[in-house]
Coordinates of C-alpha atoms in Angstrom, one line a residue:
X1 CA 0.0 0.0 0.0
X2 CA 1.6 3.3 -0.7
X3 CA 1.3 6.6 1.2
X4 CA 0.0 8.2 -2.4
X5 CA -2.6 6.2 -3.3
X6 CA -6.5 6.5 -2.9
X7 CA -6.1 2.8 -0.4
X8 CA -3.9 4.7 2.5
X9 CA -6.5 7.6 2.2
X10 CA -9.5 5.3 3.3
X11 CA -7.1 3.0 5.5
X12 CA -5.3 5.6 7.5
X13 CA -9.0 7.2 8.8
X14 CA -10.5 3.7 9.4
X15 CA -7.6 2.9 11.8
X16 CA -8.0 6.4 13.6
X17 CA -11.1 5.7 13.8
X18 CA -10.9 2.5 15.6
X19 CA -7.9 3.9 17.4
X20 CA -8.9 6.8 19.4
X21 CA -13.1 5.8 19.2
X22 CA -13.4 2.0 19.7
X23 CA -10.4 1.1 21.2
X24 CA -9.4 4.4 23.6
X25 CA -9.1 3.0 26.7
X26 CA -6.6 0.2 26.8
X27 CA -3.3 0.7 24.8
X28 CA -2.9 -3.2 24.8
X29 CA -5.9 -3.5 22.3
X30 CA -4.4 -0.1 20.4
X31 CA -1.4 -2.0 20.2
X32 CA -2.9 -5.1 18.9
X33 CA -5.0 -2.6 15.9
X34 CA -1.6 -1.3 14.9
X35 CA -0.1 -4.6 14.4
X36 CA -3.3 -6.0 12.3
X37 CA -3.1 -3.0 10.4
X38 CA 0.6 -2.8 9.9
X39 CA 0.3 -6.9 8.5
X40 CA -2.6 -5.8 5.9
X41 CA -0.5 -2.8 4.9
X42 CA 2.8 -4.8 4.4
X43 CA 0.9 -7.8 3.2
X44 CA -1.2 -5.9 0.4
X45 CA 2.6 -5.8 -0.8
X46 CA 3.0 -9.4 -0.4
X47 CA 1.7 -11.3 2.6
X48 CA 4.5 -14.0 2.0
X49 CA 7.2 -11.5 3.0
X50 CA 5.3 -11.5 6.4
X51 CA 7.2 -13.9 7.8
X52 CA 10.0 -12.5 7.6
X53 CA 9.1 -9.5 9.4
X54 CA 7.5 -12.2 11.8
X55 CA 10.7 -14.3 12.3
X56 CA 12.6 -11.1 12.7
X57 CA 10.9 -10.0 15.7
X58 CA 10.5 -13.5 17.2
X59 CA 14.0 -13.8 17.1
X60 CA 15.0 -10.3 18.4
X61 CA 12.5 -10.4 20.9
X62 CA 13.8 -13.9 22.9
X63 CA 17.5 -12.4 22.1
X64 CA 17.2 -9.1 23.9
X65 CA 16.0 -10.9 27.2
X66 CA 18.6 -13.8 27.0
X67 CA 21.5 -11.0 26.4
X68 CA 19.9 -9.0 29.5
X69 CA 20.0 -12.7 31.8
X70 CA 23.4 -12.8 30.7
X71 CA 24.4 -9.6 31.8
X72 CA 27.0 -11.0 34.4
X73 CA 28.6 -13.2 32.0
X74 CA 29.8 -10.9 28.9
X75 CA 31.1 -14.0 27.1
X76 CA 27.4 -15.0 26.7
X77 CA 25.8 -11.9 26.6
X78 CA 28.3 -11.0 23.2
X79 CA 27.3 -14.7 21.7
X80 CA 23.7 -13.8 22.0
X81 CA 24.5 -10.3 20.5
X82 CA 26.2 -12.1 17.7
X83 CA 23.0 -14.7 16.9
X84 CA 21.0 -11.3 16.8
X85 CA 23.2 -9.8 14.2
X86 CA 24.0 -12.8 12.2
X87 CA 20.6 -13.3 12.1
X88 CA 19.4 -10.2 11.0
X89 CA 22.2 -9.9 8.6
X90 CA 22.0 -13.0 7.1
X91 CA 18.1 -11.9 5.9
X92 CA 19.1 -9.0 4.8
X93 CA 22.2 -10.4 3.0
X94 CA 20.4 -13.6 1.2
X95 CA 17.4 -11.1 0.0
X96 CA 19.5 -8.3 -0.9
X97 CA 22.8 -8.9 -1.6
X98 CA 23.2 -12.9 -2.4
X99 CA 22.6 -12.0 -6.7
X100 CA 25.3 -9.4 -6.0
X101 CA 28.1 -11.4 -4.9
X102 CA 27.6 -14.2 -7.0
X103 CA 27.8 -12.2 -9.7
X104 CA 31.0 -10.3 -8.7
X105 CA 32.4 -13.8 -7.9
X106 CA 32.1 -15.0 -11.6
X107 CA 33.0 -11.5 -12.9
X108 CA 36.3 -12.2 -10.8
X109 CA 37.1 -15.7 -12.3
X110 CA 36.5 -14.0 -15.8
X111 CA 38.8 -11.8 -15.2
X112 CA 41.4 -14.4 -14.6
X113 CA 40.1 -16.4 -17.7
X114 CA 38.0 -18.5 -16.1
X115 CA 34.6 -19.3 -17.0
X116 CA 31.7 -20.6 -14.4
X117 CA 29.4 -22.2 -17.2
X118 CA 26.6 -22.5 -14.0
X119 CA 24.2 -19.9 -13.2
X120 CA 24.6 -19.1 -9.7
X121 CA 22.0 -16.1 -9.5
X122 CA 18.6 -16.6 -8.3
X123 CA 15.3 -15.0 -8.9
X124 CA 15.2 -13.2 -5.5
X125 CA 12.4 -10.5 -4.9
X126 CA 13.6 -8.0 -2.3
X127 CA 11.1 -7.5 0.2
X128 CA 10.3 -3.9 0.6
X129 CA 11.8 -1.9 3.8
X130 CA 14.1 -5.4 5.0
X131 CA 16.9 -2.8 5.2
X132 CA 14.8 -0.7 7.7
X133 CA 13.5 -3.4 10.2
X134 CA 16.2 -5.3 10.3
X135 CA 18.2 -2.4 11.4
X136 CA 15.8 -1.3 13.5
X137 CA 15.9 -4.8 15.6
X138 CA 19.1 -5.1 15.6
X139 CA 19.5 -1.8 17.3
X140 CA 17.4 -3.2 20.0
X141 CA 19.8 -6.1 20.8
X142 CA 22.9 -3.7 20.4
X143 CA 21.0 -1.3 22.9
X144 CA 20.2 -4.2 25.3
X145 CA 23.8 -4.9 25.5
X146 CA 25.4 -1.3 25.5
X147 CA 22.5 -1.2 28.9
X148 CA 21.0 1.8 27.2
X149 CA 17.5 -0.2 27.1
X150 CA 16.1 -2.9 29.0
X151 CA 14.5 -5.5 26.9
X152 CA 10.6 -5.7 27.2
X153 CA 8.7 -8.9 28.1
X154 CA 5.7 -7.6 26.3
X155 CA 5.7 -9.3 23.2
X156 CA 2.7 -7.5 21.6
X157 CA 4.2 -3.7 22.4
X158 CA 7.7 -5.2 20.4
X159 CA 6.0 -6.5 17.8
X160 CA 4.3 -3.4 16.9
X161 CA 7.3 -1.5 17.2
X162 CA 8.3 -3.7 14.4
X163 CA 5.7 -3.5 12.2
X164 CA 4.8 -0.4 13.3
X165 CA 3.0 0.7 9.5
X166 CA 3.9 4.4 9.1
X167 CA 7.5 4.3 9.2
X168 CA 7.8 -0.2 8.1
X169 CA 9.4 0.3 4.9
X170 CA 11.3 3.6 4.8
X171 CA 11.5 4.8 8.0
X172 CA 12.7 7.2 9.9
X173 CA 14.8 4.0 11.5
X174 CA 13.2 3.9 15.6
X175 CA 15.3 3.3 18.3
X176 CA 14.0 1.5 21.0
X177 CA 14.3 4.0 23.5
X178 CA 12.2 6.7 21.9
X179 CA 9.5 4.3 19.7
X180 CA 9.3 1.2 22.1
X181 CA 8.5 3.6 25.0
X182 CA 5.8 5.3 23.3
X183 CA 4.4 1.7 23.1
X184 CA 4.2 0.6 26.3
X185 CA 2.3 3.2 28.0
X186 CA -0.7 4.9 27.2
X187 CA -1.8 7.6 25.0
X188 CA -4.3 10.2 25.2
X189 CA -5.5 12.2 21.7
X190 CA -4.0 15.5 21.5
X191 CA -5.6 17.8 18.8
X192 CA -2.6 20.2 18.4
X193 CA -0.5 17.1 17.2
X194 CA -3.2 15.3 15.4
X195 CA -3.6 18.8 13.6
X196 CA 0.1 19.0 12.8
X197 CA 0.2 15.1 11.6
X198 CA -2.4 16.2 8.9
X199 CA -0.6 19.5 8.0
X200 CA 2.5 17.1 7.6
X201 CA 0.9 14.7 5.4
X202 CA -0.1 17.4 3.2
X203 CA 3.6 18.7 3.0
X204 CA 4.6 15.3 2.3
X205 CA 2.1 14.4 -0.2
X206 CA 3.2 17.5 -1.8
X207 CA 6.8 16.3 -1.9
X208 CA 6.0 13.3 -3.5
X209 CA 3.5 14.0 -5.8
X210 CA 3.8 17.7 -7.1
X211 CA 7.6 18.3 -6.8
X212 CA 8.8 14.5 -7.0
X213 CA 6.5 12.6 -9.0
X214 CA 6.5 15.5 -11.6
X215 CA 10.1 15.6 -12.1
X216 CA 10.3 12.0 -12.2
X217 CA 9.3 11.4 -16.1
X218 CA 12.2 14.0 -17.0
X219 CA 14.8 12.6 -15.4
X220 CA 14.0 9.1 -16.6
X221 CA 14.4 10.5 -19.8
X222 CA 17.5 11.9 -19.5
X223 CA 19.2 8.9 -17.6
X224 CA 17.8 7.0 -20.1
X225 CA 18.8 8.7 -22.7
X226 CA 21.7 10.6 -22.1
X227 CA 23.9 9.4 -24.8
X228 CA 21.8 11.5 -27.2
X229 CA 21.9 14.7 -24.6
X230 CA 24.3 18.0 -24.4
X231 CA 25.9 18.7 -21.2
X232 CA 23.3 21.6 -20.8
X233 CA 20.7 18.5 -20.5
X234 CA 22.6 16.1 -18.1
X235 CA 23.1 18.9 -15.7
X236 CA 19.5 19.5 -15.8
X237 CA 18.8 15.9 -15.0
X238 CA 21.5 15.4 -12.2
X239 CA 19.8 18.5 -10.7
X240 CA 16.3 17.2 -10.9
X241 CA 17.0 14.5 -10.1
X242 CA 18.1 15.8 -6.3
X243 CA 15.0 17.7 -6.1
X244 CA 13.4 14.7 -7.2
X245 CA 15.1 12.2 -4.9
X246 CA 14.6 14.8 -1.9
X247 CA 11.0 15.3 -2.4
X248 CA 10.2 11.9 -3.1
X249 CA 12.0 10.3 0.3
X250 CA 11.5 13.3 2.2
X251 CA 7.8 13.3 1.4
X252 CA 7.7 9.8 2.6
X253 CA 9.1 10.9 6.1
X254 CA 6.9 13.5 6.6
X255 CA 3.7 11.3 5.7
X256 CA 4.9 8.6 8.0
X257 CA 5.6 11.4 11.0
X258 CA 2.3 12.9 10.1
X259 CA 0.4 9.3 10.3
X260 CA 2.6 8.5 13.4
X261 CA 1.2 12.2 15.0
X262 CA -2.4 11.1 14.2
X263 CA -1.9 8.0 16.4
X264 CA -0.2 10.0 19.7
X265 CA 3.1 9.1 18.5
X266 CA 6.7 11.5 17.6
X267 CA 8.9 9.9 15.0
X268 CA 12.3 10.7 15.0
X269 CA 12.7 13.9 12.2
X270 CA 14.5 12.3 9.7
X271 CA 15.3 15.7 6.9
X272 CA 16.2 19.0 8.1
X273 CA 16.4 21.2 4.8
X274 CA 19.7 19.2 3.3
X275 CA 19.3 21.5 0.0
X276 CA 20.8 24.4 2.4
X277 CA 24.0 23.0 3.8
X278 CA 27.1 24.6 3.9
X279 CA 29.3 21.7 3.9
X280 CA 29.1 17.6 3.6
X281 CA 29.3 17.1 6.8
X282 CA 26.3 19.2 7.7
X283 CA 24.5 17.4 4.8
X284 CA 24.6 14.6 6.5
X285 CA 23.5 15.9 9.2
X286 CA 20.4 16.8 7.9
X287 CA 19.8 14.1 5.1
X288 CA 18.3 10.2 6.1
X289 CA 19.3 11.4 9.8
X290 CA 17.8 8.2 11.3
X291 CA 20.8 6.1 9.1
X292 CA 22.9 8.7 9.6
X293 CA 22.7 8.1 13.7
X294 CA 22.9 4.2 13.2
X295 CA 25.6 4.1 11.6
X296 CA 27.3 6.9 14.2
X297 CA 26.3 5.1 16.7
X298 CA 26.7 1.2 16.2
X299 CA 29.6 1.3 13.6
X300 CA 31.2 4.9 13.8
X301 CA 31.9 5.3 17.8
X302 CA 32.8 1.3 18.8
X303 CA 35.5 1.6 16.1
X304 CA 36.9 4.6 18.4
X305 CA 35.0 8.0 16.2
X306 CA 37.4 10.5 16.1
X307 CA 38.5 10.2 20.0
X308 CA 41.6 7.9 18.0
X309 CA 44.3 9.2 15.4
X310 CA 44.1 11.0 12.5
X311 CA 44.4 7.9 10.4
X312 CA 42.0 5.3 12.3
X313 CA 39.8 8.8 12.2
X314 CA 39.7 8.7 8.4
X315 CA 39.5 5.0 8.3
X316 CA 36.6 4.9 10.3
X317 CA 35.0 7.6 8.3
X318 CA 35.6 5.2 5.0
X319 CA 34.5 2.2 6.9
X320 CA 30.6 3.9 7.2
X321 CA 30.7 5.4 4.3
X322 CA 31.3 2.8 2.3
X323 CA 28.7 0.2 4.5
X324 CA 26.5 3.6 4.0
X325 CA 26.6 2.9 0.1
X326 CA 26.3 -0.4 0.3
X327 CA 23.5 -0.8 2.7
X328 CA 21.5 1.5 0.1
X329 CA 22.1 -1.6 -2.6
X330 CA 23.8 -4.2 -4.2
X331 CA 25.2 -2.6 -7.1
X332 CA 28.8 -1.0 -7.5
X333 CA 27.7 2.5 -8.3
X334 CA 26.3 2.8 -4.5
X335 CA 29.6 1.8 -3.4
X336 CA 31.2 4.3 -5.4
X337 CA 28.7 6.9 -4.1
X338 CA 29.5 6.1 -0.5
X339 CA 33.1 6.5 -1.6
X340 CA 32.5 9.7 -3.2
X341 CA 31.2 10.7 0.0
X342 CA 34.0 9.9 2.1
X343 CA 36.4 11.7 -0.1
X344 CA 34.1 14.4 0.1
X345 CA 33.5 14.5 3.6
X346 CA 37.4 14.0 4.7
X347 CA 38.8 17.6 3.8
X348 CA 35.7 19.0 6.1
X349 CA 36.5 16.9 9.2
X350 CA 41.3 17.3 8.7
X351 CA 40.0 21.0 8.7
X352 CA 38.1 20.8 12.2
X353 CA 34.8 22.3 10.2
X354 CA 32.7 18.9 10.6
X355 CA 30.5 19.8 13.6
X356 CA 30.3 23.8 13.4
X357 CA 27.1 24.1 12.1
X358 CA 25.5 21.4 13.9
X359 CA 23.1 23.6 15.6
X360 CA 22.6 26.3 12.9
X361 CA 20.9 27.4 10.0
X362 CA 21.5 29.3 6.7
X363 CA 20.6 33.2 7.8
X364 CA 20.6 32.2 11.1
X365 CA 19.4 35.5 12.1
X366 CA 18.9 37.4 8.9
X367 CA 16.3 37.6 6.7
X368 CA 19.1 36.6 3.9
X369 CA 22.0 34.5 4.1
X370 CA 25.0 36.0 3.4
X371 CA 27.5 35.8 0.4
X372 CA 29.3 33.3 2.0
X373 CA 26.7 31.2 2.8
X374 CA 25.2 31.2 -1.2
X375 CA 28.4 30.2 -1.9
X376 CA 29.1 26.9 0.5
X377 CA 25.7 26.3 -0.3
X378 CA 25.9 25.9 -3.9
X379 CA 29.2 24.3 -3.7
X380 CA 27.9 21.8 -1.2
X381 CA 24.4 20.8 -3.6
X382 CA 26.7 20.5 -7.0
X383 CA 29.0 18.3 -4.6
X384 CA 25.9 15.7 -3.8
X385 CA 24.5 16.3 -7.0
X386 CA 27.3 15.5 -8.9
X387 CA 27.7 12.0 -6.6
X388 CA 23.8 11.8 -7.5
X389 CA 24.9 10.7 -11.0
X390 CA 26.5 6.9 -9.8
X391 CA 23.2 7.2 -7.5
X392 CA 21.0 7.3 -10.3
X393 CA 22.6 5.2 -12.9
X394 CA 22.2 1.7 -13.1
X395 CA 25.7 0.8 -13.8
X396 CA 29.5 2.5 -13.4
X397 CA 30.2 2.1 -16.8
X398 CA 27.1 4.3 -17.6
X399 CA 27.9 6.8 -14.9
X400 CA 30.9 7.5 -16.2
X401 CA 30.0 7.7 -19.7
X402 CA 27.2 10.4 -18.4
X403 CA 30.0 12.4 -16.8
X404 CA 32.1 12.4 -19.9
X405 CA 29.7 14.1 -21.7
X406 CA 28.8 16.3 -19.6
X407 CA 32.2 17.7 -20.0
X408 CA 32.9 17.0 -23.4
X409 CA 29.6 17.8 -25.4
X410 CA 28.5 21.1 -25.5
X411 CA 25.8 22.5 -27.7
X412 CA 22.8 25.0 -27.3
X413 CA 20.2 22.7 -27.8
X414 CA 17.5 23.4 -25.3
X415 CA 15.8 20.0 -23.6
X416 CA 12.3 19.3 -24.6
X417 CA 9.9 17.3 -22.3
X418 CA 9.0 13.7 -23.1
X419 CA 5.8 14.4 -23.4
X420 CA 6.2 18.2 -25.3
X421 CA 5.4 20.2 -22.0
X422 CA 7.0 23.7 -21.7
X423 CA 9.8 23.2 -19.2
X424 CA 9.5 26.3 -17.7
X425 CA 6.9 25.6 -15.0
X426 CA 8.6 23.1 -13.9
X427 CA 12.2 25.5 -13.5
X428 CA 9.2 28.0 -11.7
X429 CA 7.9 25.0 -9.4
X430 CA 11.5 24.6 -8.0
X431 CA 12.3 27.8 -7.3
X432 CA 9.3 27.9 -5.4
X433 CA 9.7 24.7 -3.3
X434 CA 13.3 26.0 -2.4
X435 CA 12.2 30.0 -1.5
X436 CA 9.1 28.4 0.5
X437 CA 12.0 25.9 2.5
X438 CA 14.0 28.5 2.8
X439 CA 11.8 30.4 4.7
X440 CA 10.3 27.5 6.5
X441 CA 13.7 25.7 7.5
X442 CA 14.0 26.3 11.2
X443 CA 11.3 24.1 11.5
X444 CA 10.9 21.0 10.1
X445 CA 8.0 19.8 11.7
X446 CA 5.5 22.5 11.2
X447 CA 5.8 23.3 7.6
X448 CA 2.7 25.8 7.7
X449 CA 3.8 27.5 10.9
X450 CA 2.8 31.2 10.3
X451 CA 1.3 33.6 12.4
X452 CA -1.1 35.4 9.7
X453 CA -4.3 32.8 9.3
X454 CA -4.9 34.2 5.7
X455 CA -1.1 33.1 4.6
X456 CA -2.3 29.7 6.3
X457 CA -5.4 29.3 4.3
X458 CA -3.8 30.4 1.1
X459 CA -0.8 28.3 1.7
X460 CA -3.7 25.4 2.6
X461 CA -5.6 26.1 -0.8
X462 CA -2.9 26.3 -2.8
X463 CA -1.4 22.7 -1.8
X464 CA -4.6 20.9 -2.3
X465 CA -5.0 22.7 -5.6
X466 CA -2.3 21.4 -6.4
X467 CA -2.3 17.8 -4.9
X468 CA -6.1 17.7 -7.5
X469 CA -4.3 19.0 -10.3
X470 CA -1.2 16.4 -10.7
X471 CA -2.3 13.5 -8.9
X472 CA -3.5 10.5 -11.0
X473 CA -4.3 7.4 -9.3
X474 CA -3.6 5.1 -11.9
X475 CA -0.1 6.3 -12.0
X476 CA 0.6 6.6 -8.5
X477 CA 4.7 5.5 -8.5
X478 CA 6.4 3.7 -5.9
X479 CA 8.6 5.7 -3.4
X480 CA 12.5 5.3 -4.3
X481 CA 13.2 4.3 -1.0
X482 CA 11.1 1.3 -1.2
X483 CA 13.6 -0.4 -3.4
X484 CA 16.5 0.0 -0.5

């Protein structure tokens, strides 16, 4: 079931509904509504998949108390850390990665001169969102075991963590000790946060289906097709196709915070206005935070952070970089874009300029941001953009053939839409989304936050014009997320 289609419309009110009407007075029996619905929303998908999400939190579940028994013996307690991330990796690796290194496997014996004759790839279907719970139960053993969290004995509350259906198969990625908590106590309906959930939503749905969903058709043609385009035309697409990307995931997290709201529950932000940092490392600071964090905190700091030498500093910066790329799939131009990254990111952090605007914004406290700021903007988004090209591309040998003519064949051909649209709406659409963030982006969560009500019910009117005018249900696309 997507977030876009005229199915979560209906489903989304029949569960809040039921929530907060039928079911108000024990959380138990809230919990159990969110994990029904959370199976029929995944299963629509493909009920089969089901049990993996099952398995996974069966597992998890049993783990996390037997590493808490253990406590006293850490010999123990680390084996049964070990079975949980074996576990969990070994899903992930089979569903998502297996095709990928059989296939580099032969591709290394052909390189020698050897030929495997035998097929060794299967027909694997990757079951949407197994990179996001099986991170996010995983973190709940590694928790367990770092005593930041006690495991629960309240199977239905951790299964619905699990499952839980706004944020299944994308995310934001829960911890335990924010999500978890929420579910074992109860909630009372707040209209304040039910009425910013729906505001979010219709930011999100925005996102996705005005800015992202609009773009996408243009960039497909270009990727596509960029052996017949000027340079002019592939820097078009590598831009689009970050506004594209951005709205599209970014859209999703803010639907799935919204939903979460409507239900009495605060997801983890998971974008904070990436298109306006000033460096890499404040990038990712602001983009796929939730990753971001994981990876920081399970991978980054037990390898020793930056509290080691320069070197190991800069290794371990590689070392989630590179997992970063390839957790986001199994194909070499991810790696290469994690790489990118790293190499990107490494000059900031030798120069001590990784962490200094952590708790800042562009124009801070001006109306304008300064000169400066433009600039390390701009030279920051043609930085990701540019690594946006091996995102997009479905091989390395095509990215670097889209590269090479972008700086080798120049002409002033202008780009025509696919389907024969003018292109400048869509140049004015852009501009707009980015001067509206701009002046929305100290706060992420209440995209409509103004004190004037007539700017609110324009701003209102103007959105669900909009959302009428290019939605079409029978062309409702799939998040990009989905296929990580």
């Amino acid at each position: 079931m997507l977030f876009n289609s005229l199915e979560y419309a209906i489903f989304l009110p029949i569960v809040f509904l039921l929530y907060w009407f039928i079911f108000k007075k024990n959380y138990k029996i809230q919990n159990g509504l969110i994990l029904i619905s959370s199976y029929i929303f995944y299963g629509l998908w493909d009920w089969r998949f089901l049990f993996l999400i099952i398995a996974s939190t069966i597992a998890d579940f049993f783990i996390g108390i037997l590493i808490d028994k253990y406590r006293l013996n850490r010999k123990k307690q680390k084996a049964w850390l070990w079975c949980s991330i074996i576990f969990n990796i070994s899903l992930l690796g089979f569903f998502k990665y297996y095709n990928f290194f059989a296939e580099s496997f032969i591709d290394l014996f052909e390189l020698f001169g050897y030929t495997i004759k035998s097929d060794w790839t299967l027909n694997i279907i990757l079951p949407v969102g197994i990179s996001f719970y099986t991170f996010q139960t995983m973190s709940y053993s590694l928790d367990i075991y770092y005593n930041r969290v006690m495991p629960t004995k309240d199977f239905l509350s951790f299964a619905t963590f699990v499952a839980f259906f706004p944020q299944l198969v994308a995310g934001p990625i829960e911890r335990a000790s924010n999500l978890l908590g929420q579910m074992t106590k109860a909630r009372k309906f707040d209209y304040e946060q039910a009425s910013d959930g729906v505001k979010l939503i219709l930011w999100g749905l925005f996102k996705k289906i005005v800015i992202a969903d609009s773009l996408a058709p243009i960039v497909d043609d270009i990727f596509t097709n960029y052996g017949t385009h000027p340079s002019s035309t592939l820097i078009l697409g590598a831009c689009l196709f970050s506004f594209q990307v951005y709205g599209d995931f970014s859209g999703y997290s803010d639907i799935a915070i919204g939903s979460s709201k409507l239900l009495g529950f605060e997801l983890m932000s998971n974008f904070k206005f990436p298109n306006f940092s000033r460096n890499v490392a404040e990038y990712w600071q602001r983009w796929h935070i939730s990753l971001s964090t994981w990876f920081r905190h399970y991978i980054y700091i037990p390898l020793g952070g930056s509290r080691v030498s320069k070197f190991k500093a800069v290794r371990n910066i590689c070392i989630i970089f590179l997992v970063s790329g390839f957790w986001h799939g199994a194909n070499w131009t991810f790696i290469f874009w994690g790489a990118f990254h790293a190499l990107a990111f490494i000059p900031v952090f030798l120069l001590g300029r990784n962490a200094i605007y952590k708790n800042t914004v562009v124009g801070e406290n001006t109306v304008f941001p300064t000169l400066i700021e433009v600039l390390q903007v701009v030279l920051t988004f043609i930085i990701v953009t540019f690594s946006r090209i091996f995102f997009r591309s479905d091989s390395l040998t095509k990215s670097f053939d889209y590269i090479k003519r972008l700086f080798t064949v120049f002409d002033d051909t202008d780009y025509v839409h696919p389907l024969n649209y003018d292109m400048w709406p869509y140049y004015i659409l852009v501009c707009c989304f980015l001067c509206f963030e701009y002046v929305i982006r100290k706060d992420e969560r209440r995209p409509f936050k103004f004190k004037s009500r007539y700017v609110r019910l324009s701003l209102y009117t103007i959105v669900i014009i909009c959302l009428f005018a290019f939605y079409d249900d029978n062309a409702a696309t799939s998040f990009i997320y989905f296929q990580f």
